[in-house]
Coordinates of C-alpha atoms in Angstrom, one line a residue:
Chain A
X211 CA 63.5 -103.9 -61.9
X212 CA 64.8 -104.2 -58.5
X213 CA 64.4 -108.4 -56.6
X214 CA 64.9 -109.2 -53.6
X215 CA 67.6 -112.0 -53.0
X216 CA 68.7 -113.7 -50.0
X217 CA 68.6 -110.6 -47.8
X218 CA 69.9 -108.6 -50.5
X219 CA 68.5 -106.2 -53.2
X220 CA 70.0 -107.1 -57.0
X221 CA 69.2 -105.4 -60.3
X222 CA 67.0 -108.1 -62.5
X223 CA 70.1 -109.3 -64.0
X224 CA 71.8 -110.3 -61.0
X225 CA 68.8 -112.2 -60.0
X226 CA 70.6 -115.5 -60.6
X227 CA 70.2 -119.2 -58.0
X228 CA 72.8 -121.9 -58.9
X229 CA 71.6 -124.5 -61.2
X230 CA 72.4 -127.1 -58.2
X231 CA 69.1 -125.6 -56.1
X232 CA 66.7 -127.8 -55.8
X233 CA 64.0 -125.6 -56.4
X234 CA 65.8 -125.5 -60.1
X235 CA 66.4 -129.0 -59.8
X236 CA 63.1 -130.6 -58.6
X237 CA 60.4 -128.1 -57.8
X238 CA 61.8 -128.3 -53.9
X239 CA 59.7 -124.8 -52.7
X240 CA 57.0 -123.1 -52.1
X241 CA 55.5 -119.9 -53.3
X242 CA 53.1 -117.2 -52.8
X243 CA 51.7 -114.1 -54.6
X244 CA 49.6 -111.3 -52.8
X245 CA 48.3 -108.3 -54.4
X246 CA 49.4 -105.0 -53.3
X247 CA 47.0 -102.0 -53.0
X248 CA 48.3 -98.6 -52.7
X249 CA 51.5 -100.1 -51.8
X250 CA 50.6 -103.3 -48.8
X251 CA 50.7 -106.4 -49.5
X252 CA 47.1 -107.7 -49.0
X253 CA 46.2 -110.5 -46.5
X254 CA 50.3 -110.8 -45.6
X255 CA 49.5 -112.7 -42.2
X256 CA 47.1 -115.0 -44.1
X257 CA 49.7 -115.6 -47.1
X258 CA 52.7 -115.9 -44.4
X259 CA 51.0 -118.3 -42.1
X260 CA 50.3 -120.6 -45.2
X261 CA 53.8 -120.3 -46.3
X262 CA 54.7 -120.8 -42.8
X263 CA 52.8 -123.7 -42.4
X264 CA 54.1 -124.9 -46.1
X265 CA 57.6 -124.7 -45.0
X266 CA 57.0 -126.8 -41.5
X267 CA 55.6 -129.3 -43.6
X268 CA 58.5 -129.8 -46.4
X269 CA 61.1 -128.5 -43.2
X270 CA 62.4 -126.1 -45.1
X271 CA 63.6 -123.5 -42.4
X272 CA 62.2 -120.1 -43.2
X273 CA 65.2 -117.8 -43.4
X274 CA 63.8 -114.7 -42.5
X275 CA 61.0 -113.8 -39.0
X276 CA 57.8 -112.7 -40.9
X277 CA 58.4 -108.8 -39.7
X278 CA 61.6 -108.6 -41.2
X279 CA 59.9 -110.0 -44.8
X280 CA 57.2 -107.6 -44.6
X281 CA 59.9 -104.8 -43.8
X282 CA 61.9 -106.3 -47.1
X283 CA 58.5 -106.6 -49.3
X284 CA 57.6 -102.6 -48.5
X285 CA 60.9 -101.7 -49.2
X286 CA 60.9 -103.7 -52.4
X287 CA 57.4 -101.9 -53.4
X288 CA 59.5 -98.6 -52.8
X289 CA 62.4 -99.0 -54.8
X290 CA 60.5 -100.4 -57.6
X291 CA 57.9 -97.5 -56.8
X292 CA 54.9 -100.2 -58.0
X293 CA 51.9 -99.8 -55.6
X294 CA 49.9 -101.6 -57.7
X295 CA 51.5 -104.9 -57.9
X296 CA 51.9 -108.5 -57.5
X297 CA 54.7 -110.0 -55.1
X298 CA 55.7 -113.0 -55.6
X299 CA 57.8 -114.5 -52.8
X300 CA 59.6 -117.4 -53.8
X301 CA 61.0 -119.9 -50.9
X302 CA 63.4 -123.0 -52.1
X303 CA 65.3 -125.6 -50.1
X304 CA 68.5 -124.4 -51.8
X305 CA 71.2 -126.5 -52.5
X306 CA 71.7 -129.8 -51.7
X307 CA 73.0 -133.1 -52.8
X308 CA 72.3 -134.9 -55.4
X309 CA 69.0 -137.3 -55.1
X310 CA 65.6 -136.8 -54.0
X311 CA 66.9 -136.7 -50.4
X312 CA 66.9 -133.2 -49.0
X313 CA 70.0 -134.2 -46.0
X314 CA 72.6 -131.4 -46.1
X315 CA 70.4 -129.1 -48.1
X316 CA 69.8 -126.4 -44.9
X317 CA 70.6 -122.7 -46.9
X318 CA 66.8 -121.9 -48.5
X319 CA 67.0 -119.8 -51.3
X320 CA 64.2 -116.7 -50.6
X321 CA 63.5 -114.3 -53.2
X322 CA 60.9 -111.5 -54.0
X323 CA 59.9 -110.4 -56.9
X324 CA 57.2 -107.9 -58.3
X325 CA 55.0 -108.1 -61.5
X326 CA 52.8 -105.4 -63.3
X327 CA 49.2 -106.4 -61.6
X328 CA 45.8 -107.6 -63.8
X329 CA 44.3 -104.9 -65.1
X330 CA 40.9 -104.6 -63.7
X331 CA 38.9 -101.3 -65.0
X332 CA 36.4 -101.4 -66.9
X333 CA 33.3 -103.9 -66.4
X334 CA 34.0 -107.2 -65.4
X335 CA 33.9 -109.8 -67.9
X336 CA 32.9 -113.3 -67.1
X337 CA 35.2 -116.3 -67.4
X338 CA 35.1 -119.1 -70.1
X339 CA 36.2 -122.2 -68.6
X340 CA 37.4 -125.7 -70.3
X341 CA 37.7 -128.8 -68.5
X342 CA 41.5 -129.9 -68.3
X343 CA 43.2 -133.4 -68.9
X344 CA 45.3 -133.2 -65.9
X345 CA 43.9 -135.4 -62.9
X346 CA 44.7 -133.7 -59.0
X347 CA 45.1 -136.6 -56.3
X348 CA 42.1 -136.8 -53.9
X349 CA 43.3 -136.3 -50.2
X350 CA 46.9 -135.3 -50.7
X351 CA 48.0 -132.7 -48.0
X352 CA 51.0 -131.9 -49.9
X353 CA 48.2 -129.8 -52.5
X354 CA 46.8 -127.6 -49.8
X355 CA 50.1 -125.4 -49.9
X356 CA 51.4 -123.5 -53.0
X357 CA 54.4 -125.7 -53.4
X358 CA 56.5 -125.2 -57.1
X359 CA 55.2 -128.2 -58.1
X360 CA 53.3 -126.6 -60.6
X361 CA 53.2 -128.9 -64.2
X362 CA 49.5 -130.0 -63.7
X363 CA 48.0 -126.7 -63.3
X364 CA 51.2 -125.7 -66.8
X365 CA 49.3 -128.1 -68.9
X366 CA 45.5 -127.3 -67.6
X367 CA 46.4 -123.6 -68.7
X368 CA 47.8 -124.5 -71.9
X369 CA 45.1 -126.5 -72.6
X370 CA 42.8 -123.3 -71.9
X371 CA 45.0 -120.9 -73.7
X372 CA 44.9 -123.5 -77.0
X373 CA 40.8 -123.6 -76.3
X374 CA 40.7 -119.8 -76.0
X375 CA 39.3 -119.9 -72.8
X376 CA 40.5 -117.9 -69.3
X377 CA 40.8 -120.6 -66.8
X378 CA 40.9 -124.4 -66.8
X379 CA 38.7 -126.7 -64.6
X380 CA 40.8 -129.8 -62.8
X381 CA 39.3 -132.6 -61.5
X382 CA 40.6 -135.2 -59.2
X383 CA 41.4 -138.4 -59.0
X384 CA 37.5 -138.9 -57.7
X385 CA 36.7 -137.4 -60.9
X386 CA 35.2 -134.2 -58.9
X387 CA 35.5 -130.9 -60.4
X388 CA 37.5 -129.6 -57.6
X389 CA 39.8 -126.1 -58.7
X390 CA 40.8 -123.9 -61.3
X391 CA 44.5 -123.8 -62.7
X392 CA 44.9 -121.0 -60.6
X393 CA 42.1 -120.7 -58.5
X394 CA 39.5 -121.5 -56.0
X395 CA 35.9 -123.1 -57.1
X396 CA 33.0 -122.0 -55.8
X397 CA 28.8 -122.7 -57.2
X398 CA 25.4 -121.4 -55.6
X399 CA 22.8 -123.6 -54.7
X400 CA 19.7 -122.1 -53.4
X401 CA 21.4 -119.4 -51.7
X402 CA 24.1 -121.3 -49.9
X403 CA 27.5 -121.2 -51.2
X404 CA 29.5 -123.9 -51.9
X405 CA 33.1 -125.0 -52.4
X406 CA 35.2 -128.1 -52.3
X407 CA 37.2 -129.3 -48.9
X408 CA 40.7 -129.3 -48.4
X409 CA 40.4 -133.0 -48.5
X410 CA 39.7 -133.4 -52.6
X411 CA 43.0 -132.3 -53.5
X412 CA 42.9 -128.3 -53.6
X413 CA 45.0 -125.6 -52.4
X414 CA 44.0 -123.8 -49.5
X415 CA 43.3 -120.3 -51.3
X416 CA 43.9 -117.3 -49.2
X417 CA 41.2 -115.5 -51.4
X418 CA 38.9 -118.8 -50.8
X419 CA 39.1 -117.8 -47.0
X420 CA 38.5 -114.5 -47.6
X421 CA 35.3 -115.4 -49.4
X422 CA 33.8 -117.1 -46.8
X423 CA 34.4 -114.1 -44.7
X424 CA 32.3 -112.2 -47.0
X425 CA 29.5 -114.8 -46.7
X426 CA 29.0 -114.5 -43.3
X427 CA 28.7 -110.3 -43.7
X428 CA 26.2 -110.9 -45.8
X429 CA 24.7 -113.7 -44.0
X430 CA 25.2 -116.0 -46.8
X431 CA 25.3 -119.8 -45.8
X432 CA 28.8 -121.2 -47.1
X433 CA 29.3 -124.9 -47.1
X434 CA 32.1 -127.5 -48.3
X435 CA 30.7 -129.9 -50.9
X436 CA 31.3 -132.4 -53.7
X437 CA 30.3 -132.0 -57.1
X438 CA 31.0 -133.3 -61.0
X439 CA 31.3 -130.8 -63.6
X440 CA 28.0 -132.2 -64.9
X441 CA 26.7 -131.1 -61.6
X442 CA 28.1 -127.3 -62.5
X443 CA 25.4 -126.8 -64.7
X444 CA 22.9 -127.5 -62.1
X445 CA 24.1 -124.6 -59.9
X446 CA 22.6 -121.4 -60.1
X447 CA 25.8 -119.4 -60.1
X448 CA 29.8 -120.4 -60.2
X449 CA 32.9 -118.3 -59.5
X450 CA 35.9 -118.4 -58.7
X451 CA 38.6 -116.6 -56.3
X452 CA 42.0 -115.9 -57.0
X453 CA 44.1 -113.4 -55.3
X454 CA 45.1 -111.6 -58.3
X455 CA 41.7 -111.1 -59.0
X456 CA 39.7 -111.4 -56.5
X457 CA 35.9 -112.9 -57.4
X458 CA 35.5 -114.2 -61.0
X459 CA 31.8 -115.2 -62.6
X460 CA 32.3 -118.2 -64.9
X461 CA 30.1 -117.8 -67.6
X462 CA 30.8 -121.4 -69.3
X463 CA 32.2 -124.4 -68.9
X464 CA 33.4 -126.9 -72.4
X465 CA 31.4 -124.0 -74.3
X466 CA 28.2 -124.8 -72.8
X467 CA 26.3 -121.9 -70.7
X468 CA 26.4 -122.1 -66.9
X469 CA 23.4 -120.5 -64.9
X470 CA 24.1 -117.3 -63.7
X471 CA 23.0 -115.6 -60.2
X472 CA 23.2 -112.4 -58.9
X473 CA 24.4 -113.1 -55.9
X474 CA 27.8 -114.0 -57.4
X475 CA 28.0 -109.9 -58.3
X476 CA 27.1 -109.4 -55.0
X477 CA 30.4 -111.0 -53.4
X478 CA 32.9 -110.0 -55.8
X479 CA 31.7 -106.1 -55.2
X480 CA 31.8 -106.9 -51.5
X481 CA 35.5 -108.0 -52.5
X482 CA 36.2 -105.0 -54.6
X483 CA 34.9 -103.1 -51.8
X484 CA 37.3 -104.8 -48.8
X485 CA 40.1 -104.9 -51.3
X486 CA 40.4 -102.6 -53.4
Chain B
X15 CA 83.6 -128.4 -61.9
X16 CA 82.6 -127.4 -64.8
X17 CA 78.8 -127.2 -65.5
X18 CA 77.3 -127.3 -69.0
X19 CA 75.1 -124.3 -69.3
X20 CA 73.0 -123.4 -72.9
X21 CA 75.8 -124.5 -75.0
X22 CA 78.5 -123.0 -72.5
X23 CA 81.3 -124.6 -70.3
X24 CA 81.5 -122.8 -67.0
X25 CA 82.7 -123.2 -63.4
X26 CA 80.4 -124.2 -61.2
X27 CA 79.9 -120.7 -59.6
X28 CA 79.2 -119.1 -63.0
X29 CA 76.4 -121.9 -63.1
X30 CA 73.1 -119.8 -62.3
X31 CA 69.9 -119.5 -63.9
X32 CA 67.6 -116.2 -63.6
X33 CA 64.8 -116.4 -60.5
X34 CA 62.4 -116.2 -63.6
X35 CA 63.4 -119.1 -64.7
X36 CA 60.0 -121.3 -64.5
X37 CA 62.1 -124.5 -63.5
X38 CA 62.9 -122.6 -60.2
X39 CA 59.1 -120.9 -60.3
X40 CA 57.3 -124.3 -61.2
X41 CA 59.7 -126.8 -61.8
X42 CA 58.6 -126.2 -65.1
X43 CA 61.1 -128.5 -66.9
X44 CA 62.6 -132.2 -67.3
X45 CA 65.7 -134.1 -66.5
X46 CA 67.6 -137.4 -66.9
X47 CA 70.1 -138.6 -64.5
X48 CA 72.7 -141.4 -66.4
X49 CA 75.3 -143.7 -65.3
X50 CA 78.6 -143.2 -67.1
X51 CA 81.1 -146.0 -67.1
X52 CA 84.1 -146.0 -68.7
X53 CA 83.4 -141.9 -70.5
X54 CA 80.4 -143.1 -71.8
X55 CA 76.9 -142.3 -70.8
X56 CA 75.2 -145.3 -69.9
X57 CA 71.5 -145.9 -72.2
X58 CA 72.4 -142.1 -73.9
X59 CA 69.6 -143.2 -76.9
X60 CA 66.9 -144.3 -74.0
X61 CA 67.3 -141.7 -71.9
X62 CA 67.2 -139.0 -74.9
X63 CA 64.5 -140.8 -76.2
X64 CA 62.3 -140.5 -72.9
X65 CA 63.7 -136.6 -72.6
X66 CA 61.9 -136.2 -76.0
X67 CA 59.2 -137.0 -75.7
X68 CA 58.6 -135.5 -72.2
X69 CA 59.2 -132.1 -73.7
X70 CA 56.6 -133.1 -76.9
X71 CA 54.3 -133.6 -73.8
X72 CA 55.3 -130.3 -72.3
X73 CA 55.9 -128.7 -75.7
X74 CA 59.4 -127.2 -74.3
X75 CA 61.5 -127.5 -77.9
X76 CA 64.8 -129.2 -77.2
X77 CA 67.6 -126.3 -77.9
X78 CA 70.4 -129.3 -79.2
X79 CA 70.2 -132.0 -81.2
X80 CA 70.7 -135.4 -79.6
X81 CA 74.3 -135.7 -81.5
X82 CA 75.4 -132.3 -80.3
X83 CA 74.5 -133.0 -77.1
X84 CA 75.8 -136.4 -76.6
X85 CA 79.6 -134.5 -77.9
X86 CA 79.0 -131.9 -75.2
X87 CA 78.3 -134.7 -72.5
X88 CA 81.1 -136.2 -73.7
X89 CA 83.4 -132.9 -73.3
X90 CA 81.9 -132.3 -69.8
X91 CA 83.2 -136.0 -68.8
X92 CA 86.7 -135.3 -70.6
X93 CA 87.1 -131.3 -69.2
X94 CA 86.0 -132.7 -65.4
X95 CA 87.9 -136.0 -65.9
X96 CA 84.9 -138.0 -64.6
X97 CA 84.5 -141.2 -66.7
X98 CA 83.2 -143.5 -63.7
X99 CA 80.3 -140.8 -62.7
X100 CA 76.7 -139.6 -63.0
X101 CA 75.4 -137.3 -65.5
X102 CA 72.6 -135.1 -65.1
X103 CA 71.0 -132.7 -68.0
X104 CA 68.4 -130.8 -67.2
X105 CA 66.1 -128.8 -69.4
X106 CA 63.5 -125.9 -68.0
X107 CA 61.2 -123.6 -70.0
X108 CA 63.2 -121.0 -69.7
X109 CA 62.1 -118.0 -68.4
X110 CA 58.5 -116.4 -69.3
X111 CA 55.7 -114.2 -68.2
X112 CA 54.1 -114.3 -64.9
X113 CA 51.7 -116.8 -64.0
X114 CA 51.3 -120.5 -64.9
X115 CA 50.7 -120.3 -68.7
X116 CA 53.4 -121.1 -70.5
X117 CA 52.7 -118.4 -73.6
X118 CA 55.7 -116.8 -74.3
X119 CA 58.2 -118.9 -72.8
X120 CA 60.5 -120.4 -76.1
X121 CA 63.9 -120.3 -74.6
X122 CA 64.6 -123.2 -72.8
X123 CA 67.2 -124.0 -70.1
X124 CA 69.6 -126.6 -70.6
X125 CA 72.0 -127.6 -68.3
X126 CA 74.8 -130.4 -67.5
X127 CA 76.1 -131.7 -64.4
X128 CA 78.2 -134.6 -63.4
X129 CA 78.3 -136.0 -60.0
X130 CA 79.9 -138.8 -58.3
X131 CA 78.6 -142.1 -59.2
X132 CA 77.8 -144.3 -55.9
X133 CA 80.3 -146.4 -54.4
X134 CA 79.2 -150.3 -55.4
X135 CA 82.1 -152.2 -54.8
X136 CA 81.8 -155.2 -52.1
X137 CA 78.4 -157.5 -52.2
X138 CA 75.0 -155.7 -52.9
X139 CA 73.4 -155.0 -49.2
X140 CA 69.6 -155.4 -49.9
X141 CA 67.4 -152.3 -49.2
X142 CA 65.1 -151.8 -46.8
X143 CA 62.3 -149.9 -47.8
X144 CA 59.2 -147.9 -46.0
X145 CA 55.8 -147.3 -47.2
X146 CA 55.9 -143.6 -47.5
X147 CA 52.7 -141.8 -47.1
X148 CA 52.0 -139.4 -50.3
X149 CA 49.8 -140.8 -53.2
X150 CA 50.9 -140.7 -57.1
X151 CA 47.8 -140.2 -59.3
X152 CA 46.7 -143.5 -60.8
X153 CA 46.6 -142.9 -64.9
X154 CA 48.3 -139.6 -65.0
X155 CA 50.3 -139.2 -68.0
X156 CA 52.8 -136.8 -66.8
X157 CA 53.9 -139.4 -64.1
X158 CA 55.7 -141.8 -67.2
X159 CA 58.2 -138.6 -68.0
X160 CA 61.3 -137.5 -65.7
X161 CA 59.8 -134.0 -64.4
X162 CA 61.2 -131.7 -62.3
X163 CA 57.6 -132.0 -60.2
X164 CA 59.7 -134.5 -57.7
X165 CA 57.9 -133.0 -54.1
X166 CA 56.3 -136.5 -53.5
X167 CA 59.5 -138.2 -54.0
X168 CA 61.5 -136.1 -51.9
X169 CA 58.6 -136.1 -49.1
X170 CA 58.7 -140.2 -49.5
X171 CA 62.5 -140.1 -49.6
X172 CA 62.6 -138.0 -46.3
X173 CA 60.0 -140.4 -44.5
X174 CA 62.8 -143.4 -45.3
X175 CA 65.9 -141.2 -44.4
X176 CA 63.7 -140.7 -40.7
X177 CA 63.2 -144.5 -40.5
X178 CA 66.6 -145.2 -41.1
X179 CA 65.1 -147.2 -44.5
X180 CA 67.2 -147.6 -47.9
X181 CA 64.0 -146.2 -50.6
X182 CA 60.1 -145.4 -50.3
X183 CA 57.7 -147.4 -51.7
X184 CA 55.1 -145.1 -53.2
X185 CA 51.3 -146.5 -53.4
X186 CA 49.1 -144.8 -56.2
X187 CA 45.0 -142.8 -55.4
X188 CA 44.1 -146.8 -56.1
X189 CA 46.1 -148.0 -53.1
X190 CA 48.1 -150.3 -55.6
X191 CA 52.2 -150.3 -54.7
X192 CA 53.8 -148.7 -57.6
X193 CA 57.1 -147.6 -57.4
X194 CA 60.1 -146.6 -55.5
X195 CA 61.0 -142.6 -54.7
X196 CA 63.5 -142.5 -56.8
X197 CA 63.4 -146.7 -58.1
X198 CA 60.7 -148.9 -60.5
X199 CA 59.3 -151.6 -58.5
X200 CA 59.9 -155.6 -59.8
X201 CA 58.2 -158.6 -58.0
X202 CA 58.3 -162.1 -58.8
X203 CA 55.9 -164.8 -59.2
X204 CA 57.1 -168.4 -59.7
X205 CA 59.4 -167.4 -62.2
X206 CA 57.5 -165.0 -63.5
X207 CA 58.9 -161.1 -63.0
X208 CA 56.2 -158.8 -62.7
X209 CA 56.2 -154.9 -62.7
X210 CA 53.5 -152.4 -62.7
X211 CA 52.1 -151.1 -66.0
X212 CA 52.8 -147.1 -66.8
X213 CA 48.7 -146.8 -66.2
X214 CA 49.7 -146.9 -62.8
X215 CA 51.1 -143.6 -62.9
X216 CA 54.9 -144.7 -62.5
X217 CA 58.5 -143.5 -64.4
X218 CA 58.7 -145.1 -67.4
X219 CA 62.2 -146.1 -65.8
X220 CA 64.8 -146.7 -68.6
X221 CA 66.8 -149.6 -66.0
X222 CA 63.0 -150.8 -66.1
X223 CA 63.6 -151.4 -69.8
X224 CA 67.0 -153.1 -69.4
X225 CA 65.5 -155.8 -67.1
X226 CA 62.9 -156.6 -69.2
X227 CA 65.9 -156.8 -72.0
X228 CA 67.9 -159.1 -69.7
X229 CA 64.5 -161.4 -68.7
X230 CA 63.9 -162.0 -72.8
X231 CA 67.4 -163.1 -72.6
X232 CA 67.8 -165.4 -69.6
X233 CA 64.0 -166.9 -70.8
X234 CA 62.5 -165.2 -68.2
X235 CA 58.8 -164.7 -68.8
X236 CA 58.0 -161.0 -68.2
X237 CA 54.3 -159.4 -67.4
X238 CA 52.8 -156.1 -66.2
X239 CA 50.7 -156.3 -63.0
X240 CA 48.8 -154.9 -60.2
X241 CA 50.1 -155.5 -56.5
X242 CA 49.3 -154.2 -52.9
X243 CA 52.0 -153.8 -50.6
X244 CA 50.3 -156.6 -48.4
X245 CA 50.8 -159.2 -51.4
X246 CA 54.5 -158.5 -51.9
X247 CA 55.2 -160.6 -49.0
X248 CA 53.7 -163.6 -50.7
X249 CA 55.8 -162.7 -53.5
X250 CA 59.2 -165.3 -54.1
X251 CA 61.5 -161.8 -54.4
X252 CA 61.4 -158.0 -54.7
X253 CA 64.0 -156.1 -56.3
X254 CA 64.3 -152.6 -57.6
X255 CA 65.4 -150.7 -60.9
X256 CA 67.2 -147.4 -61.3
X257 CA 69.9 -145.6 -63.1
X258 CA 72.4 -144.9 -60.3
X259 CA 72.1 -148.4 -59.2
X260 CA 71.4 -151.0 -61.4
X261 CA 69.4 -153.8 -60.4
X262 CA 68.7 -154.1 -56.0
X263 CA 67.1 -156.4 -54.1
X264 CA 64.8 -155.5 -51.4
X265 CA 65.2 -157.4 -48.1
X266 CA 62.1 -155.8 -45.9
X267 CA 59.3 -153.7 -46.1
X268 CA 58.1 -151.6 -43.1
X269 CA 60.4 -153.8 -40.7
X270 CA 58.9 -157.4 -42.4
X271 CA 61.0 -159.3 -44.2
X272 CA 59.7 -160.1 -47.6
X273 CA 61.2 -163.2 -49.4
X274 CA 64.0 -164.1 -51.0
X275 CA 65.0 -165.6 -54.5
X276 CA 67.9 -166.3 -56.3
X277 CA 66.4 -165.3 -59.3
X278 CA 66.8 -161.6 -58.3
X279 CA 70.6 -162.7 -57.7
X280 CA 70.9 -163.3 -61.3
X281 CA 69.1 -160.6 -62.9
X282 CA 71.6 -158.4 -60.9
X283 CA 74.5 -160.0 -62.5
X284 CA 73.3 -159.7 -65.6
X285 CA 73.0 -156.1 -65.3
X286 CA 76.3 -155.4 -64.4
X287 CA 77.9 -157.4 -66.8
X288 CA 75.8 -155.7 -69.5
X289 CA 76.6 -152.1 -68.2
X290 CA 79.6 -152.4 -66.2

């Protein structure tokens, strides 16, 4: 396995940041993952602008323009020769002093990696969902970008994997059910379709966007609302988006059957379809 | 230097973890920083003891025993000849799969590092401190253990390095004032010293511990409490606890100057002469 490194391309083992980074040292970064079809990186300017946007907000500087990434992440794909993939682009303040203060820290670490992607043949099975002890705080703007500040979301999935489920539910602070560990809500009512604002805590999924663009093809009302997980099993369908995965039905939440509508099938084919 | 890294002593160059690592993915791991006067590590059982049990919480298995680690802190002081200094250990999950579950994940990163300890000599200046604008999560269990999840305190720390302050002062989803970035909050209250309880989602600071230690001894009476920033300038004195530091007294808040007493005075000295 060939990663990307600081404008360089290293053998796996060579893949090494010192233990003084502060992305080591305090989760000072920001990440994203795409998934690549037939060798692009999908939604690139979406996943760039919120790393851009990410990085403006922390002040980390971004090291590279967003062209020359993209030439990187294609060339990456090639020498690897994985199409089918997920990239993960990694984006740390580097090194710094010690203390929470980032002064002097000014050389961000950037690195690329690639994983083997989800395997997705085969029909889609629906997602078991548990709710998770960890709380998210309501109205943070800090949670809207994928920072690698990532412990709450850690124990949420362990607490899935220990319940044998696929995906944990977090609320926030509010106590509204607001995201999954790892991705976007979403729930049907009538036929509008519904997920939580920015403003209750959640990350501002590149796949959630991409959603809503399907809803308005299909002339689907979207809106942003509140709800409690109690609420859930009121709703006559609930997904949600990732950008690993695209759409996923959830078929229960705490082991207790959610209502299920076709329309849910509807948007993740339309997915399938723009994705894939 | 010489950094400790998994049970080795290397130069500081040499000191790299892989980009897999999930401390540099997630911040998937803990730390501790400690104050070591004289060769010795400063509090070595408290600060084990809270390192402990924040990897129970986070089910990361400590790769040393306490003892063995404790002589390997104590050969990093002797090979970098650093007995008035601070020392860091760090421990990270190690590397794993892709993804936020940690399944998988059993080797653990430790790590050592000693940095200069802060210059103290002449009299204590008093800090003046900000209110810095990003929540902590009120009743979050996590919050109590050092992780490496610090993006709040470094966001809170930059917003006082822009104002030319000394610390943040953190406010929790509940608008209560909580602690410092990097500091535990103290108040007092006739002669009462007040601190907010862990509940409030705030370091369970080992200096914290010392100052209750040194109010049972001067006859101090000691409680847990809420506060708002607002009623800290009806409070007789503010001081803050940490590590690095010791005991310091806070002078203003947000350009106000909060009160003064000379009980803070004495709690400092009582510090000192029990660490120092």
């Amino acid at each position: 396995m060939i990663v990307f490194l600081n404008g360089q391309f290293v053998p796996e083992e060579q893949a090494v940041v010192s233990v003084f980074d502060r992305g080591f040292q305090f989760g000072d970064g920001l990440f994203e993952t795409l998934r690549v079809y037939r060798g692009k990186p999908f939604r690139w300017a979406d996943h760039l602008e919120r790393l851009r946007r990410g990085a403006e907000f922390l002040k980390i500087k971004l090291p590279f323009r967003e062209e020359e990434l993209l030439r990187h992440a294609l060339e990456l794909i090639e020498r690897n020769r994985m199409p089918e993939s997920l990239l993960r682009i990694s984006l740390s303040r580097g090194v710094g002093l010690r203390g929470y203060s980032p002064k002097g820290a000014d050389r961000p670490t950037a690195v690329m990696t690639l994983h083997p992607a989800p395997d997705l043949t085969g029909p889609a099975p629906g997602w078991r969902l548990i709710t998770a002890s960890p709380r998210l705080p309501a109205n943070e703007p800090l949670a809207q970008f994928k920072t690698c500040n990532k412990l709450p979301q850690i124990l949420a999935r362990a607490e899935a994997d220990a319940a044998g489920a696929n995906e944990a539910l977090l609320l926030n602070t509010n106590g509204a059910a607001v995201e999954g560990g790892g991705s976007n809500l979403f729930w049907i009512e009538g036929s509008t379709v519904c997920t939580p604002p920015l403003a209750s805590g959640i990350l501002a999924g590149v796949t959630r966007l991409v959603v809503r663009e399907i809803c308005r093809k299909l002339s689907l009302p979207c809106r942003e609302a509140d709800i409690t997980p109690a609420e859930l099993f009121e709703a006559e369908g609930v997904f949600m988006s990732l950008s690993s995965r695209g759409v996923v039905e959830v078929v229960s939440l705490d082991g207790k059957d959610l209502k299920r509508s076709p329309l849910v099938e509807e948007i993740r084919t339309a997915y399938e379809e723009m994705a894939g």
